[in-house]
Amino acid sequence: MRLIILGPPGSGKGTQSDIIKEKMELEKLSTGDLLRSEINKESPVGLEAKQFMDKGELVPDAVMIDILGIYIDKFEKEGKGYILDGFPRTKPQAEALMKMLKEKNAPLSAAILVDVAEEKVIKRLTNRWTCKNCQAIFNYLDGLPKDEKCSKCGGKLYQRSDDKKETIINRLKVYKKNTEPLIEYFQQNDLLVTVSGEGNIESIMENIIKLLEK
Ligand SMILES: [Zn+2]
């Protein structure tokens, strides 16, 4: 099983990919973690990626593909399936990934899209509060507690700048612009599995499994 998971920020796709990973006994490939690990190991691709990051630039798609290729080769050799989170984010990245998988004769099984209505995402993300003292994160969908204090340590709660409404609306705009062509691409390739991100995690899982079995 070779899966990728897509979804807007705040869709809960991170949690869902962890559960899918457990239930289907897959390896999780999170591009952020892979990058950190390769840089720490000072591997050739890690060092290459670091050069761009040190300059404040994005790691080029070709370098990301090389890094992914290392892990994919390893899993293929071990006969393990995987779920890829954090890549691709654009259509050119998807095309490059599909080309690599084709060359490895290890085609993608499905692209899972966690679909959540935009208002829901905005509501989830803008209700996120962080404790100044212990950094705990709380979601208060019905508003802040009256004393505006952390229930764990009593510290003051505040909203991180990336949890503010304008920032979130902007992030969603960028997501939409990049992801719409990506979704269309997977749809055309008959690989898209859309699941609602609004049910509970168990029922979302069941939907994914049912759709994959088809
Ligand atoms: Zn606290």
CSV table of N, CA and C in Angstrom, one decimal, residues 22-130:
chain,number,residue,atom,x,y,z
A,22,GLU,N,-1.1,3.1,11.8
A,22,GLU,CA,-1.2,2.0,12.8
A,22,GLU,C,-2.0,0.9,12.3
A,23,LYS,N,-3.2,1.3,11.8
A,23,LYS,CA,-4.2,0.2,11.4
A,23,LYS,C,-3.8,-0.6,10.2
A,24,MET,N,-3.1,0.1,9.2
A,24,MET,CA,-2.7,-0.6,8.0
A,24,MET,C,-1.2,-1.1,8.1
A,25,GLU,N,-0.6,-0.9,9.2
A,25,GLU,CA,0.8,-1.3,9.4
A,25,GLU,C,1.7,-0.7,8.3
A,26,LEU,N,1.6,0.6,8.2
A,26,LEU,CA,2.4,1.3,7.2
A,26,LEU,C,3.5,2.1,7.9
A,27,GLU,N,4.5,2.5,7.1
A,27,GLU,CA,5.5,3.5,7.6
A,27,GLU,C,4.9,4.9,7.3
A,28,LYS,N,5.3,5.8,8.1
A,28,LYS,CA,4.9,7.2,7.8
A,28,LYS,C,6.1,8.0,7.3
A,29,LEU,N,5.8,8.6,6.2
A,29,LEU,CA,6.9,9.5,5.6
A,29,LEU,C,6.4,10.9,5.7
A,30,SER,N,7.0,11.6,6.7
A,30,SER,CA,6.6,13.0,6.8
A,30,SER,C,7.8,13.8,6.3
A,31,THR,N,7.6,14.6,5.3
A,31,THR,CA,8.8,15.3,4.6
A,31,THR,C,9.6,16.1,5.6
A,32,GLY,N,8.9,16.8,6.5
A,32,GLY,CA,9.6,17.7,7.5
A,32,GLY,C,10.5,16.8,8.3
A,33,ASP,N,10.1,15.7,8.8
A,33,ASP,CA,10.9,14.8,9.6
A,33,ASP,C,12.1,14.2,8.8
A,34,LEU,N,11.8,13.8,7.6
A,34,LEU,CA,12.9,13.3,6.7
A,34,LEU,C,14.0,14.3,6.5
A,35,LEU,N,13.6,15.5,6.2
A,35,LEU,CA,14.5,16.6,6.0
A,35,LEU,C,15.4,16.8,7.2
A,36,ARG,N,14.8,16.9,8.4
A,36,ARG,CA,15.5,17.1,9.6
A,36,ARG,C,16.5,15.9,9.8
A,37,SER,N,16.0,14.7,9.6
A,37,SER,CA,16.8,13.5,9.9
A,37,SER,C,18.1,13.5,8.9
A,38,GLU,N,17.8,13.8,7.6
A,38,GLU,CA,18.9,13.7,6.7
A,38,GLU,C,20.0,14.8,7.0
A,39,ILE,N,19.5,16.0,7.4
A,39,ILE,CA,20.4,17.1,7.8
A,39,ILE,C,21.2,16.7,9.0
A,40,ASN,N,20.6,16.1,10.0
A,40,ASN,CA,21.3,15.7,11.2
A,40,ASN,C,22.3,14.7,10.9
A,41,LYS,N,22.0,13.8,9.9
A,41,LYS,CA,23.0,12.7,9.6
A,41,LYS,C,24.1,13.2,8.7
A,42,GLU,N,23.9,14.5,8.2
A,42,GLU,CA,24.8,15.1,7.2
A,42,GLU,C,25.0,14.2,6.0
A,43,SER,N,23.9,13.6,5.5
A,43,SER,CA,24.0,12.8,4.3
A,43,SER,C,24.2,13.8,3.1
A,44,PRO,N,24.6,13.2,2.0
A,44,PRO,CA,24.8,14.1,0.8
A,44,PRO,C,23.5,14.9,0.5
A,45,VAL,N,22.3,14.2,0.4
A,45,VAL,CA,21.1,15.0,0.1
A,45,VAL,C,20.7,15.9,1.2
A,46,GLY,N,21.0,15.5,2.5
A,46,GLY,CA,20.7,16.4,3.6
A,46,GLY,C,21.5,17.7,3.5
A,47,LEU,N,22.8,17.5,3.2
A,47,LEU,CA,23.7,18.7,3.1
A,47,LEU,C,23.2,19.6,1.9
A,48,GLU,N,22.8,19.0,0.9
A,48,GLU,CA,22.3,19.7,-0.3
A,48,GLU,C,21.1,20.6,0.1
A,49,ALA,N,20.1,19.9,0.8
A,49,ALA,CA,18.9,20.6,1.3
A,49,ALA,C,19.3,21.7,2.2
A,50,LYS,N,20.3,21.5,3.1
A,50,LYS,CA,20.6,22.5,4.1
A,50,LYS,C,21.1,23.8,3.4
A,51,GLN,N,21.9,23.6,2.3
A,51,GLN,CA,22.4,24.8,1.6
A,51,GLN,C,21.2,25.8,1.3
A,52,PHE,N,20.1,25.2,0.8
A,52,PHE,CA,19.0,26.1,0.4
A,52,PHE,C,18.3,26.7,1.7
A,53,MET,N,18.1,25.8,2.7
A,53,MET,CA,17.5,26.3,3.9
A,53,MET,C,18.2,27.3,4.6
A,54,ASP,N,19.6,27.2,4.6
A,54,ASP,CA,20.4,28.2,5.2
A,54,ASP,C,20.3,29.6,4.6
A,55,LYS,N,20.0,29.6,3.3
A,55,LYS,CA,19.8,30.8,2.6
A,55,LYS,C,18.3,31.3,2.7
A,56,GLY,N,17.5,30.6,3.4
A,56,GLY,CA,16.1,30.9,3.6
A,56,GLY,C,15.3,30.6,2.4
A,57,GLU,N,15.8,29.7,1.5
A,57,GLU,CA,15.1,29.3,0.3
A,57,GLU,C,14.4,27.9,0.5
A,58,LEU,N,13.4,27.7,-0.3
A,58,LEU,CA,12.7,26.4,-0.2
A,58,LEU,C,13.6,25.3,-0.8
A,59,VAL,N,13.5,24.1,-0.3
A,59,VAL,CA,14.3,23.0,-0.8
A,59,VAL,C,13.7,22.7,-2.2
A,60,PRO,N,14.5,22.6,-3.2
A,60,PRO,CA,13.9,22.4,-4.6
A,60,PRO,C,13.2,21.0,-4.6
A,61,ASP,N,12.2,20.9,-5.5
A,61,ASP,CA,11.5,19.6,-5.6
A,61,ASP,C,12.4,18.5,-5.9
A,62,ALA,N,13.4,18.7,-6.8
A,62,ALA,CA,14.2,17.6,-7.2
A,62,ALA,C,15.0,17.0,-6.0
A,63,VAL,N,15.4,17.9,-5.0
A,63,VAL,CA,16.1,17.4,-3.8
A,63,VAL,C,15.2,16.6,-2.9
A,64,MET,N,13.9,17.1,-2.8
A,64,MET,CA,12.9,16.4,-2.0
A,64,MET,C,12.7,15.1,-2.6
A,65,ILE,N,12.6,15.0,-3.9
A,65,ILE,CA,12.3,13.7,-4.5
A,65,ILE,C,13.4,12.7,-4.3
A,66,ASP,N,14.7,13.3,-4.3
A,66,ASP,CA,15.8,12.4,-4.0
A,66,ASP,C,15.8,11.8,-2.6
A,67,ILE,N,15.4,12.7,-1.6
A,67,ILE,CA,15.3,12.3,-0.2
A,67,ILE,C,14.2,11.2,-0.1
A,68,LEU,N,13.0,11.5,-0.7
A,68,LEU,CA,11.9,10.5,-0.6
A,68,LEU,C,12.3,9.2,-1.2
A,69,GLY,N,13.1,9.3,-2.4
A,69,GLY,CA,13.5,8.1,-3.1
A,69,GLY,C,14.3,7.1,-2.2
A,70,ILE,N,15.2,7.7,-1.3
A,70,ILE,CA,16.0,6.9,-0.5
A,70,ILE,C,15.1,6.0,0.5
A,71,TYR,N,14.1,6.7,1.0
A,71,TYR,CA,13.2,6.0,2.0
A,71,TYR,C,12.3,5.0,1.2
A,72,ILE,N,11.8,5.4,0.1
A,72,ILE,CA,10.9,4.5,-0.7
A,72,ILE,C,11.6,3.3,-1.1
A,73,ASP,N,12.9,3.4,-1.6
A,73,ASP,CA,13.7,2.3,-2.0
A,73,ASP,C,13.8,1.3,-0.8
A,74,LYS,N,14.1,1.9,0.4
A,74,LYS,CA,14.3,1.1,1.6
A,74,LYS,C,13.0,0.3,1.9
A,75,PHE,N,11.8,1.0,1.9
A,75,PHE,CA,10.6,0.3,2.2
A,75,PHE,C,10.2,-0.7,1.1
A,76,GLU,N,10.5,-0.4,-0.1
A,76,GLU,CA,10.2,-1.4,-1.2
A,76,GLU,C,11.0,-2.7,-1.0
A,77,LYS,N,12.2,-2.5,-0.6
A,77,LYS,CA,13.1,-3.6,-0.4
A,77,LYS,C,12.6,-4.5,0.8
A,78,GLU,N,12.1,-3.8,1.8
A,78,GLU,CA,11.6,-4.5,3.0
A,78,GLU,C,10.2,-5.0,2.8
A,79,GLY,N,9.6,-4.6,1.7
A,79,GLY,CA,8.2,-5.0,1.5
A,79,GLY,C,7.2,-4.3,2.3
A,80,LYS,N,7.5,-3.0,2.7
A,80,LYS,CA,6.6,-2.3,3.6
A,80,LYS,C,5.9,-1.2,2.8
A,81,GLY,N,4.6,-1.0,3.2
A,81,GLY,CA,3.8,0.1,2.6
A,81,GLY,C,4.1,1.4,3.4
A,82,TYR,N,3.6,2.5,2.8
A,82,TYR,CA,3.9,3.8,3.5
A,82,TYR,C,2.7,4.8,3.2
A,83,ILE,N,2.7,5.8,4.1
A,83,ILE,CA,1.8,6.9,3.9
A,83,ILE,C,2.6,8.2,3.9
A,84,LEU,N,2.5,9.0,2.9
A,84,LEU,CA,3.3,10.1,2.7
A,84,LEU,C,2.5,11.4,3.1
A,85,ASP,N,3.0,12.2,4.0
A,85,ASP,CA,2.4,13.4,4.5
A,85,ASP,C,3.3,14.6,4.3
A,86,GLY,N,2.7,15.6,3.7
A,86,GLY,CA,3.5,16.9,3.5
A,86,GLY,C,4.1,17.0,2.1
A,87,PHE,N,3.9,16.1,1.3
A,87,PHE,CA,4.4,16.1,-0.1
A,87,PHE,C,3.5,15.2,-0.9
A,88,PRO,N,3.1,15.5,-2.1
A,88,PRO,CA,3.3,16.8,-2.8
A,88,PRO,C,2.3,17.8,-2.4
A,89,ARG,N,2.7,19.1,-2.6
A,89,ARG,CA,1.9,20.2,-2.3
A,89,ARG,C,1.5,21.0,-3.5
A,90,THR,N,2.1,20.7,-4.6
A,90,THR,CA,1.8,21.3,-5.9
A,90,THR,C,1.7,20.3,-7.0
A,91,LYS,N,1.1,20.7,-8.1
A,91,LYS,CA,1.0,19.7,-9.2
A,91,LYS,C,2.4,19.3,-9.8
A,92,PRO,N,3.3,20.2,-10.0
A,92,PRO,CA,4.6,19.8,-10.5
A,92,PRO,C,5.3,18.7,-9.5
A,93,GLN,N,5.1,18.9,-8.2
A,93,GLN,CA,5.6,18.0,-7.3
A,93,GLN,C,5.0,16.6,-7.4
A,94,ALA,N,3.7,16.6,-7.6
A,94,ALA,CA,2.9,15.4,-7.8
A,94,ALA,C,3.4,14.7,-9.1
A,95,GLU,N,3.6,15.4,-10.1
A,95,GLU,CA,4.1,14.8,-11.4
A,95,GLU,C,5.5,14.2,-11.2
A,96,ALA,N,6.4,14.9,-10.5
A,96,ALA,CA,7.7,14.4,-10.2
A,96,ALA,C,7.7,13.1,-9.4
A,97,LEU,N,6.8,13.1,-8.4
A,97,LEU,CA,6.7,11.9,-7.5
A,97,LEU,C,6.1,10.7,-8.3
A,98,MET,N,5.1,11.0,-9.1
A,98,MET,CA,4.5,9.9,-9.9
A,98,MET,C,5.6,9.3,-10.9
A,99,LYS,N,6.4,10.2,-11.5
A,99,LYS,CA,7.4,9.8,-12.4
A,99,LYS,C,8.4,8.9,-11.7
A,100,MET,N,8.8,9.3,-10.5
A,100,MET,CA,9.8,8.5,-9.8
A,100,MET,C,9.2,7.1,-9.4
A,101,LEU,N,7.9,7.1,-9.0
A,101,LEU,CA,7.3,5.9,-8.6
A,101,LEU,C,7.2,4.9,-9.8
A,102,LYS,N,6.9,5.5,-10.9
A,102,LYS,CA,6.7,4.7,-12.1
A,102,LYS,C,8.1,4.1,-12.5
A,103,GLU,N,9.2,4.9,-12.4
A,103,GLU,CA,10.5,4.4,-12.7
A,103,GLU,C,10.9,3.2,-11.7
A,104,LYS,N,10.4,3.3,-10.5
A,104,LYS,CA,10.7,2.3,-9.5
A,104,LYS,C,9.7,1.1,-9.6
A,105,ASN,N,8.8,1.2,-10.5
A,105,ASN,CA,7.8,0.2,-10.7
A,105,ASN,C,7.0,0.0,-9.4
A,106,ALA,N,6.7,1.0,-8.7
A,106,ALA,CA,6.0,1.0,-7.4
A,106,ALA,C,4.9,2.0,-7.4
A,107,PRO,N,3.8,1.8,-8.2
A,107,PRO,CA,2.9,2.9,-8.3
A,107,PRO,C,2.1,3.2,-7.0
A,108,LEU,N,1.6,4.4,-7.0
A,108,LEU,CA,0.8,4.9,-5.9
A,108,LEU,C,-0.5,4.1,-5.8
A,109,SER,N,-1.0,3.8,-4.6
A,109,SER,CA,-2.3,3.1,-4.5
A,109,SER,C,-3.4,4.1,-4.4
A,110,ALA,N,-3.3,5.2,-3.7
A,110,ALA,CA,-4.3,6.2,-3.6
A,110,ALA,C,-3.8,7.5,-3.0
A,111,ALA,N,-4.5,8.6,-3.4
A,111,ALA,CA,-4.3,9.9,-2.7
A,111,ALA,C,-5.5,10.2,-1.9
A,112,ILE,N,-5.3,10.3,-0.6
A,112,ILE,CA,-6.5,10.5,0.3
A,112,ILE,C,-6.6,12.0,0.5
A,113,LEU,N,-7.8,12.5,0.2
A,113,LEU,CA,-8.1,13.9,0.5
A,113,LEU,C,-9.0,14.0,1.7
A,114,VAL,N,-8.5,14.6,2.7
A,114,VAL,CA,-9.4,14.9,3.9
A,114,VAL,C,-10.1,16.2,3.7
A,115,ASP,N,-11.4,16.0,3.5
A,115,ASP,CA,-12.2,17.2,3.1
A,115,ASP,C,-12.9,17.8,4.3
A,116,VAL,N,-12.7,19.0,4.6
A,116,VAL,CA,-13.3,19.7,5.7
A,116,VAL,C,-13.8,21.1,5.2
A,117,ALA,N,-15.0,21.5,5.5
A,117,ALA,CA,-15.5,22.8,5.0
A,117,ALA,C,-14.7,23.9,5.6
A,118,GLU,N,-14.5,24.9,4.7
A,118,GLU,CA,-13.6,26.0,5.1
A,118,GLU,C,-14.0,26.7,6.4
A,119,GLU,N,-15.2,26.9,6.6
A,119,GLU,CA,-15.6,27.5,7.9
A,119,GLU,C,-15.2,26.7,9.1
A,120,LYS,N,-15.3,25.4,8.9
A,120,LYS,CA,-15.0,24.5,10.0
A,120,LYS,C,-13.5,24.6,10.4
A,121,VAL,N,-12.7,24.6,9.3
A,121,VAL,CA,-11.2,24.8,9.5
A,121,VAL,C,-10.9,26.1,10.1
A,122,ILE,N,-11.5,27.1,9.7
A,122,ILE,CA,-11.3,28.5,10.3
A,122,ILE,C,-11.7,28.4,11.7
A,123,LYS,N,-12.8,27.8,12.0
A,123,LYS,CA,-13.3,27.8,13.4
A,123,LYS,C,-12.3,27.0,14.3
A,124,ARG,N,-11.9,25.8,13.7
A,124,ARG,CA,-10.9,25.0,14.5
A,124,ARG,C,-9.6,25.8,14.8
A,125,LEU,N,-9.1,26.4,13.7
A,125,LEU,CA,-7.8,27.0,13.9
A,125,LEU,C,-7.8,28.3,14.6
A,126,THR,N,-8.8,29.1,14.5
A,126,THR,CA,-8.8,30.3,15.2
A,126,THR,C,-9.2,30.2,16.7
A,127,ASN,N,-9.6,29.0,17.1
A,127,ASN,CA,-9.9,28.7,18.5
A,127,ASN,C,-8.8,28.0,19.2
A,128,ARG,N,-7.6,28.1,18.6
A,128,ARG,CA,-6.5,27.5,19.2
A,128,ARG,C,-5.7,28.5,20.1
A,129,TRP,N,-5.5,28.1,21.4
A,129,TRP,CA,-4.9,29.0,22.3
A,129,TRP,C,-3.7,28.3,22.9
A,130,THR,N,-2.6,29.0,23.2
A,130,THR,CA,-1.4,28.4,23.7
A,130,THR,C,-1.1,29.0,25.1
